[in-house]
PDB file of C-alpha atoms in Angstrom:
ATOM      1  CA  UNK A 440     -27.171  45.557  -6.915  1.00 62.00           C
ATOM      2  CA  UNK A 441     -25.008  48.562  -5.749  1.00 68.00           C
ATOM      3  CA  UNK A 442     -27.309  51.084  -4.394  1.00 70.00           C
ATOM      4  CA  UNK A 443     -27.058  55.215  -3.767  1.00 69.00           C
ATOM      5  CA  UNK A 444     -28.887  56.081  -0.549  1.00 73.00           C
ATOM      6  CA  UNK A 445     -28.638  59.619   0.244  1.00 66.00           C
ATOM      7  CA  UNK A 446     -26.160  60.401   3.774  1.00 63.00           C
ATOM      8  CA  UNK A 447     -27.413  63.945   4.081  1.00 64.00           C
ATOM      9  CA  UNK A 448     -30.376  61.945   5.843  1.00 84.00           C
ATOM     10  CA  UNK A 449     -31.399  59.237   8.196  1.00 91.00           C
ATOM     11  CA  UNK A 450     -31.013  55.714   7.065  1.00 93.00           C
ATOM     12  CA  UNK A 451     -32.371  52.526   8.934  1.00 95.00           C
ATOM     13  CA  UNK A 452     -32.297  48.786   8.193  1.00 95.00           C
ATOM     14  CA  UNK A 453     -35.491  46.350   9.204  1.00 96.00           C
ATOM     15  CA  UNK A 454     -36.309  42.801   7.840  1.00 95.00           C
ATOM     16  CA  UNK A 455     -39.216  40.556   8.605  1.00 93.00           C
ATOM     17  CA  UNK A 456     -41.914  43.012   9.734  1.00 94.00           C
ATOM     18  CA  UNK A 457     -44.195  40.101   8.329  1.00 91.00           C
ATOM     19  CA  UNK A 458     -47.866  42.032   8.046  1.00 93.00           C
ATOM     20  CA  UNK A 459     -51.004  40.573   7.749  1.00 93.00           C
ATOM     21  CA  UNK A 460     -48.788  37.097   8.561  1.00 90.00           C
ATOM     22  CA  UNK A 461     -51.376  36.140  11.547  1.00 84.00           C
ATOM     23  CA  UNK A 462     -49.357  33.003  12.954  1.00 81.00           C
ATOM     24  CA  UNK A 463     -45.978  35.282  13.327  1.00 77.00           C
ATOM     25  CA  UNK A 464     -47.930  36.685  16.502  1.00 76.00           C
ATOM     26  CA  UNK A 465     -47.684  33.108  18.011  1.00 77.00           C
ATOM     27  CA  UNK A 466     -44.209  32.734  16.861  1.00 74.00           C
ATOM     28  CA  UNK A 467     -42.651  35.963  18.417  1.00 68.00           C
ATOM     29  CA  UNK A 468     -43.480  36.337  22.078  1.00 64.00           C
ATOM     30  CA  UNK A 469     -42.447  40.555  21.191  1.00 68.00           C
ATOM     31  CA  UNK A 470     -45.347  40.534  19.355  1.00 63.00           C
ATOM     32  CA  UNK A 471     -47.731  38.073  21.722  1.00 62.00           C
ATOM     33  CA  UNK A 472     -46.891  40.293  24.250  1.00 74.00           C
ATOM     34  CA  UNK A 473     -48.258  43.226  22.302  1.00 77.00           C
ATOM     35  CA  UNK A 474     -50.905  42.195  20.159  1.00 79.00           C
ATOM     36  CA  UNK A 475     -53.401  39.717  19.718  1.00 82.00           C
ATOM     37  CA  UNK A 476     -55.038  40.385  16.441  1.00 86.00           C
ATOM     38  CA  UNK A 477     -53.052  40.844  13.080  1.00 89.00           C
ATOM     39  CA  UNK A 478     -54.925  44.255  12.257  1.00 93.00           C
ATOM     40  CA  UNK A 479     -53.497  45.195  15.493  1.00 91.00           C
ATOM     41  CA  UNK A 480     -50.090  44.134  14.830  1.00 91.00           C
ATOM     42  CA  UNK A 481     -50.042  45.960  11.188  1.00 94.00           C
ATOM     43  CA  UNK A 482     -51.865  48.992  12.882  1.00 95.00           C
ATOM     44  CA  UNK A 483     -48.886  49.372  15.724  1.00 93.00           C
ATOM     45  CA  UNK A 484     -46.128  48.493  13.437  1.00 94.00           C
ATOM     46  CA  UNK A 485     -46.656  51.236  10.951  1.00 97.00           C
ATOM     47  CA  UNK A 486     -47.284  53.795  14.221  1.00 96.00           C
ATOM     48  CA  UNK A 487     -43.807  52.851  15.481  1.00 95.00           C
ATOM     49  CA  UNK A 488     -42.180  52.779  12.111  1.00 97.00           C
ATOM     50  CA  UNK A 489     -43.793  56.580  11.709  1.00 98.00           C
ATOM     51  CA  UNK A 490     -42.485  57.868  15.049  1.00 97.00           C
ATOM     52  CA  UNK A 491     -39.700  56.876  13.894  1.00 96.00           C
ATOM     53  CA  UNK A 492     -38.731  57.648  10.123  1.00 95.00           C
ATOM     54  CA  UNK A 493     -39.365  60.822   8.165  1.00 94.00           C
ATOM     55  CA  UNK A 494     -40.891  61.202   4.750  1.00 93.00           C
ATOM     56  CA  UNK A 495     -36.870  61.892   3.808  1.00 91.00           C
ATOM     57  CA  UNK A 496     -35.366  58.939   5.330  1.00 93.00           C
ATOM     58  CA  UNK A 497     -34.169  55.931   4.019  1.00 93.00           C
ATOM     59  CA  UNK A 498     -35.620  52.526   5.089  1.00 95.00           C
ATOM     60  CA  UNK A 499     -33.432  49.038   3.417  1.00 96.00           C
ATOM     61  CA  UNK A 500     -36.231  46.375   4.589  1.00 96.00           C
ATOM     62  CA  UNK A 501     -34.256  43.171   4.270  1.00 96.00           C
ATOM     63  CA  UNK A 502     -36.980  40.759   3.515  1.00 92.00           C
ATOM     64  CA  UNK A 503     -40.311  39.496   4.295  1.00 93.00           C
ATOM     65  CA  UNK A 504     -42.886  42.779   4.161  1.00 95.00           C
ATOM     66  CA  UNK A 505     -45.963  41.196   3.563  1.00 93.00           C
ATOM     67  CA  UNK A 506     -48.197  38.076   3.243  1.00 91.00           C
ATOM     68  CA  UNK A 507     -51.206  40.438   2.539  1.00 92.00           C
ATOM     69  CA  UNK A 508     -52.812  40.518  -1.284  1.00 93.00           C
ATOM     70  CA  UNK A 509     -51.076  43.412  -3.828  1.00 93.00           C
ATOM     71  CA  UNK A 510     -54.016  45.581  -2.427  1.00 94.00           C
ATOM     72  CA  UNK A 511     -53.393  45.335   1.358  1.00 94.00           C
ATOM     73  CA  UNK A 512     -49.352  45.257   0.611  1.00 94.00           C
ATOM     74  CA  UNK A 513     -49.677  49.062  -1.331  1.00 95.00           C
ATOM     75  CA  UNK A 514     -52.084  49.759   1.539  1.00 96.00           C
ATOM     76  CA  UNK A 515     -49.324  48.819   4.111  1.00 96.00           C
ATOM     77  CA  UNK A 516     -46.353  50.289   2.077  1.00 96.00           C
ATOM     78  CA  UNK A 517     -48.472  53.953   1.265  1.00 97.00           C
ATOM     79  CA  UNK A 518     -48.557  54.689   4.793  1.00 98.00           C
ATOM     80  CA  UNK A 519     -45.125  54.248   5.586  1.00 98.00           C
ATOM     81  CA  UNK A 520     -42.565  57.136   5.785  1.00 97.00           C
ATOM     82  CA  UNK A 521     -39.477  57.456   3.632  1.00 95.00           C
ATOM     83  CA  UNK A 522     -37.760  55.843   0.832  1.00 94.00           C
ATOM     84  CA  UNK A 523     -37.963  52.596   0.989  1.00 95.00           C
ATOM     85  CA  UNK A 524     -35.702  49.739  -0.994  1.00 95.00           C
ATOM     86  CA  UNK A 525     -36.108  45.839  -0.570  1.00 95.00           C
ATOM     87  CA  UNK A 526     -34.051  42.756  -0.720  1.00 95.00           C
ATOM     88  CA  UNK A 527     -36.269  39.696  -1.555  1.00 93.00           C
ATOM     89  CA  UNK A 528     -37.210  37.367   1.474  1.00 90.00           C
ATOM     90  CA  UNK A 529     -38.307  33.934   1.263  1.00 88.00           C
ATOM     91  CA  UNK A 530     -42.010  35.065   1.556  1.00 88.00           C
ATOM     92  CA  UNK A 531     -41.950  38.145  -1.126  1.00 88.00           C
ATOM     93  CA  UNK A 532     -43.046  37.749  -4.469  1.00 88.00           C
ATOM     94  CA  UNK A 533     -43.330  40.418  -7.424  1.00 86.00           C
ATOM     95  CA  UNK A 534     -47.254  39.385  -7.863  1.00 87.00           C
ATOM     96  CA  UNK A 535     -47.517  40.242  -4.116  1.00 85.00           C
ATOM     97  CA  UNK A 536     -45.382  43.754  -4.344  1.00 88.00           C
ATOM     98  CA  UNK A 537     -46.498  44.411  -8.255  1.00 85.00           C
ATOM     99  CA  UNK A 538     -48.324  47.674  -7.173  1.00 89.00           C
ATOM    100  CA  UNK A 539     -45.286  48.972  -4.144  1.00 90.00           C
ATOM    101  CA  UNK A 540     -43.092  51.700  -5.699  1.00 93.00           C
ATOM    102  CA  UNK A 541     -40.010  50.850  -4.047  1.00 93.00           C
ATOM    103  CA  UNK A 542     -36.573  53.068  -4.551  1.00 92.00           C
ATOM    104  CA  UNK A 543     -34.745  49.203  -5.582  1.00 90.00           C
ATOM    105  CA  UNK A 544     -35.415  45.982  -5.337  1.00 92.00           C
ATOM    106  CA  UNK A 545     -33.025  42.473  -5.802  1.00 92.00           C
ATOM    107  CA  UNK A 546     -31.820  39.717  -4.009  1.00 93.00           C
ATOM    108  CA  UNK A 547     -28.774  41.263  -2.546  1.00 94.00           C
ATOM    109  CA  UNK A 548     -27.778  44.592  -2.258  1.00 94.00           C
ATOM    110  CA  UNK A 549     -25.007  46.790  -1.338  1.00 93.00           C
ATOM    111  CA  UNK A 550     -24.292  50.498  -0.438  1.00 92.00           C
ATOM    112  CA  UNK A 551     -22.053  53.019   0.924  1.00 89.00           C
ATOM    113  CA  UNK A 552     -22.969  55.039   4.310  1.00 88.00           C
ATOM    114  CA  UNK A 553     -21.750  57.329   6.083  1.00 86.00           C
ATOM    115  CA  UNK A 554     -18.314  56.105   4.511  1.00 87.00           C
ATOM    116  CA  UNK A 555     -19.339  52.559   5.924  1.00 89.00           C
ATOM    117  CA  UNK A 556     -19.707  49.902   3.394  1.00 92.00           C
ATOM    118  CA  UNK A 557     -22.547  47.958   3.569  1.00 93.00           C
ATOM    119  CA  UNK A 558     -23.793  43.846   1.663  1.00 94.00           C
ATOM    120  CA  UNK A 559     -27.786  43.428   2.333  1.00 95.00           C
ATOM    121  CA  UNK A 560     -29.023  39.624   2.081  1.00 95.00           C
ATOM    122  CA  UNK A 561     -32.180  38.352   3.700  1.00 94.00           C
ATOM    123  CA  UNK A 562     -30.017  35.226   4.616  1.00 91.00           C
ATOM    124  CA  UNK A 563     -26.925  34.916   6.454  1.00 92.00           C
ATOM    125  CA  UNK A 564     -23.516  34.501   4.336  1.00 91.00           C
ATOM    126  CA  UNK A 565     -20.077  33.268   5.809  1.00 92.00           C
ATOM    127  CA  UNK A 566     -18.314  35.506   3.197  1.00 88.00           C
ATOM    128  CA  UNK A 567     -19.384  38.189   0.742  1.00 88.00           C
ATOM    129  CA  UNK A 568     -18.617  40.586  -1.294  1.00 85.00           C
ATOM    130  CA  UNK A 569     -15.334  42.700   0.573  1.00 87.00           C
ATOM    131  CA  UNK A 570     -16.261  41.088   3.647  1.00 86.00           C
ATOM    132  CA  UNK A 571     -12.366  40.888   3.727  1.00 87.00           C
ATOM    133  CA  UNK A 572     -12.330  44.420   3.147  1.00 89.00           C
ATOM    134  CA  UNK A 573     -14.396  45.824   6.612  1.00 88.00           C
ATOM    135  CA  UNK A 574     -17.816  45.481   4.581  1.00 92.00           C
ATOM    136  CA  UNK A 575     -20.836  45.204   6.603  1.00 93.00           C
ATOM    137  CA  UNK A 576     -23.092  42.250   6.395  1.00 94.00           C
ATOM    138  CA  UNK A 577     -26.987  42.975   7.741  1.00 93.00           C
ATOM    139  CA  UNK A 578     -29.327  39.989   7.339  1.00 95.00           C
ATOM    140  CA  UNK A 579     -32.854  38.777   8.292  1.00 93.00           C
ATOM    141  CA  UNK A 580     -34.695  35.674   8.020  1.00 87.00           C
ATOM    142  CA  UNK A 581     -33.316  34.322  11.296  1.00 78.00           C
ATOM    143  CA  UNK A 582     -35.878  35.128  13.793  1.00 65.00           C
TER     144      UNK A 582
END
């Protein structure tokens, strides 16, 4: 899917923020060292996402949001700031993200920034598309 993101603003890329996933605070020592509980983690990840990103910038979240229900997902995605689009990770599902108004979503998807050229997958790829042609590739997954 070939995306339009506005360049007049702000545009940043994330993947595998992982809320309400409890065990990823074992997993990722980043996070052990910073919180113990996973209303914590969700709590502190939306604060830093916030300081960060205005209501007008764009967010490309490549992968993995959420293992919360559709109600805590919405509840997670409302309070974030800016336009958000996703590319499917192996732990979203539509049931799970049926109530998130996102800007896109697919599998894969590519865009055009700042005059940069840009191929979104949640997994790593030894070639895609115009990756002969100075095209980005920005992946997740691997943490």
């Amino acid at each position: 899917m070939v995306i339009k993101i506005n360049n007049g603003k702000r545009l940043f890329v994330t993947s595998d923020l992982h809320f309400y996933h409890a065990n990823i605070i074992k997993f990722q020592k980043n996070r052990s060292d910073r919180w113990s509980y996973v209303e914590d983690m969700n709590a502190g990840l939306i604060q830093l996402w916030n300081k960060k990103v205005g209501p007008e910038d764009s967010v490309v979240i490549v992968g993995d949001f959420s293992f919360g229900t559709p109600e805590q997902t919405k509840n997670i995605f409302d309070q974030l700031n800016g336009k958000k689009y996703l590319v499917f990770g192996n732990h979203d599902s539509r049931e799970k993200l049926q109530h998130c108004v996102f800007e896109a979503v697919s599998d894969v998807m590519e865009f055009k920034y700042n005059g940069k050229s840009f191929f979104c997958s949640h997994y790593a790829h030894k070639v895609w598309n115009k990756s002969h042609y100075g095209t980005y590739h920005l992946y997740g997954h691997s943490h």
